[in-house]
GROMACS .gro file of C-alpha atoms in nm:
model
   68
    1UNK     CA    1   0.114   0.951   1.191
    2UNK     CA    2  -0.137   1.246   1.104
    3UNK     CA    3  -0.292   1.345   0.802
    4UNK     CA    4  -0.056   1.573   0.693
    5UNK     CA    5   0.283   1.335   0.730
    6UNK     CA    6   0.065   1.033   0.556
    7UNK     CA    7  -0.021   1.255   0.245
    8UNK     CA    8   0.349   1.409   0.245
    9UNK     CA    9   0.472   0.996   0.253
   10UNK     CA   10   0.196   0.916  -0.031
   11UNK     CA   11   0.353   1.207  -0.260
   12UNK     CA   12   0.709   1.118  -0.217
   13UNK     CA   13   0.612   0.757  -0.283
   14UNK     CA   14   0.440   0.884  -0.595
   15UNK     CA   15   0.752   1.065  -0.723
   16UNK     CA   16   0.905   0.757  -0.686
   17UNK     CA   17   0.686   0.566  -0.855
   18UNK     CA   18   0.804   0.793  -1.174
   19UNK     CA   19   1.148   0.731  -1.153
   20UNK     CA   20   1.144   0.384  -1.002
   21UNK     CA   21   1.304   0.216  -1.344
   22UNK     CA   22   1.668   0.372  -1.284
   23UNK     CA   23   1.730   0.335  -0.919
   24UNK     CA   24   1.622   0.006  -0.896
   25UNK     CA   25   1.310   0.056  -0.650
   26UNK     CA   26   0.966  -0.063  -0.667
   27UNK     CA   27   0.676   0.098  -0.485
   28UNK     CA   28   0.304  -0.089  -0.428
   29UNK     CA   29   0.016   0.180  -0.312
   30UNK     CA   30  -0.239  -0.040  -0.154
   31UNK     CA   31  -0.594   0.133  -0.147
   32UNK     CA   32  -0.810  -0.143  -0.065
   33UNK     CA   33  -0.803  -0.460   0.119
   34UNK     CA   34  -1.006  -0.774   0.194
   35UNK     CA   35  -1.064  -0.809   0.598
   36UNK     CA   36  -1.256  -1.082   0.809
   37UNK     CA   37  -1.429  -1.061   1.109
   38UNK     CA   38  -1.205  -0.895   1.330
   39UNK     CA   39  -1.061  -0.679   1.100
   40UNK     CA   40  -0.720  -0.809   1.009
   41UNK     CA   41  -0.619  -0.822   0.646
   42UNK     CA   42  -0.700  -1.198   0.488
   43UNK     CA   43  -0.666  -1.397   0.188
   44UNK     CA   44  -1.074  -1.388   0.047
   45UNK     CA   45  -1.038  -1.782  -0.121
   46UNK     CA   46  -0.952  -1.896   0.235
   47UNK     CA   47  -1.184  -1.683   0.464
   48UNK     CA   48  -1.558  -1.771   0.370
   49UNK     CA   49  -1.664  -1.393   0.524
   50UNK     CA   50  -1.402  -1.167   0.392
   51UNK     CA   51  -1.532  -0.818   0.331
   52UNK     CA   52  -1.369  -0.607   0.055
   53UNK     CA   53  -1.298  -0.195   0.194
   54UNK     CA   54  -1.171   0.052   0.095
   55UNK     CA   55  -0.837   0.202   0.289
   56UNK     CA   56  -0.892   0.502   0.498
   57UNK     CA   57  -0.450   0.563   0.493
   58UNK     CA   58  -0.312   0.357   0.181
   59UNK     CA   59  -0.034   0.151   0.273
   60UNK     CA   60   0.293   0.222   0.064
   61UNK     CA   61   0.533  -0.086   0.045
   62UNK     CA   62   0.889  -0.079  -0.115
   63UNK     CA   63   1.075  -0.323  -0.272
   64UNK     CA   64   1.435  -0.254  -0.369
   65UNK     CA   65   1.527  -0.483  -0.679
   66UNK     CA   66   1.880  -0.657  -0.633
   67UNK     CA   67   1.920  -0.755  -1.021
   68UNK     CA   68   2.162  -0.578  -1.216
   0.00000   0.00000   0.00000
């Protein structure tokens, strides 16, 4: 994915963001992550040498509610 498709996904998932209450979807915007040694995302209370960074791509997750 290049720049330009990643910052046309993080505006649409913005827009969504807005209007997320009526059509039952969620959206999470990670910008920043904990990672240990070899780079891979971790949990910091059970890796002793987590490092905290900052994203270079945020990572947009969705989450469709099934409540009515």
């Amino acid at each position: 994915m290049n720049k330009r498709i990643a910052k046309k996904n993080l505006k649409k998932a913005f827009k969504e963001m807005e209007s997320s209450r009526g059509n039952g979807v969620s959206v999470i915007i990670k910008t920043q992550a904990y990672v240990d040694e070899n780079g891979k995302e971790c949990d910091p209370l059970e890796t002793p040498n987590a490092r905290f960074i900052q994203l270079k791509r945020p990572k947009i997750q969705y989450i469709r509610n099934t409540e009515k």
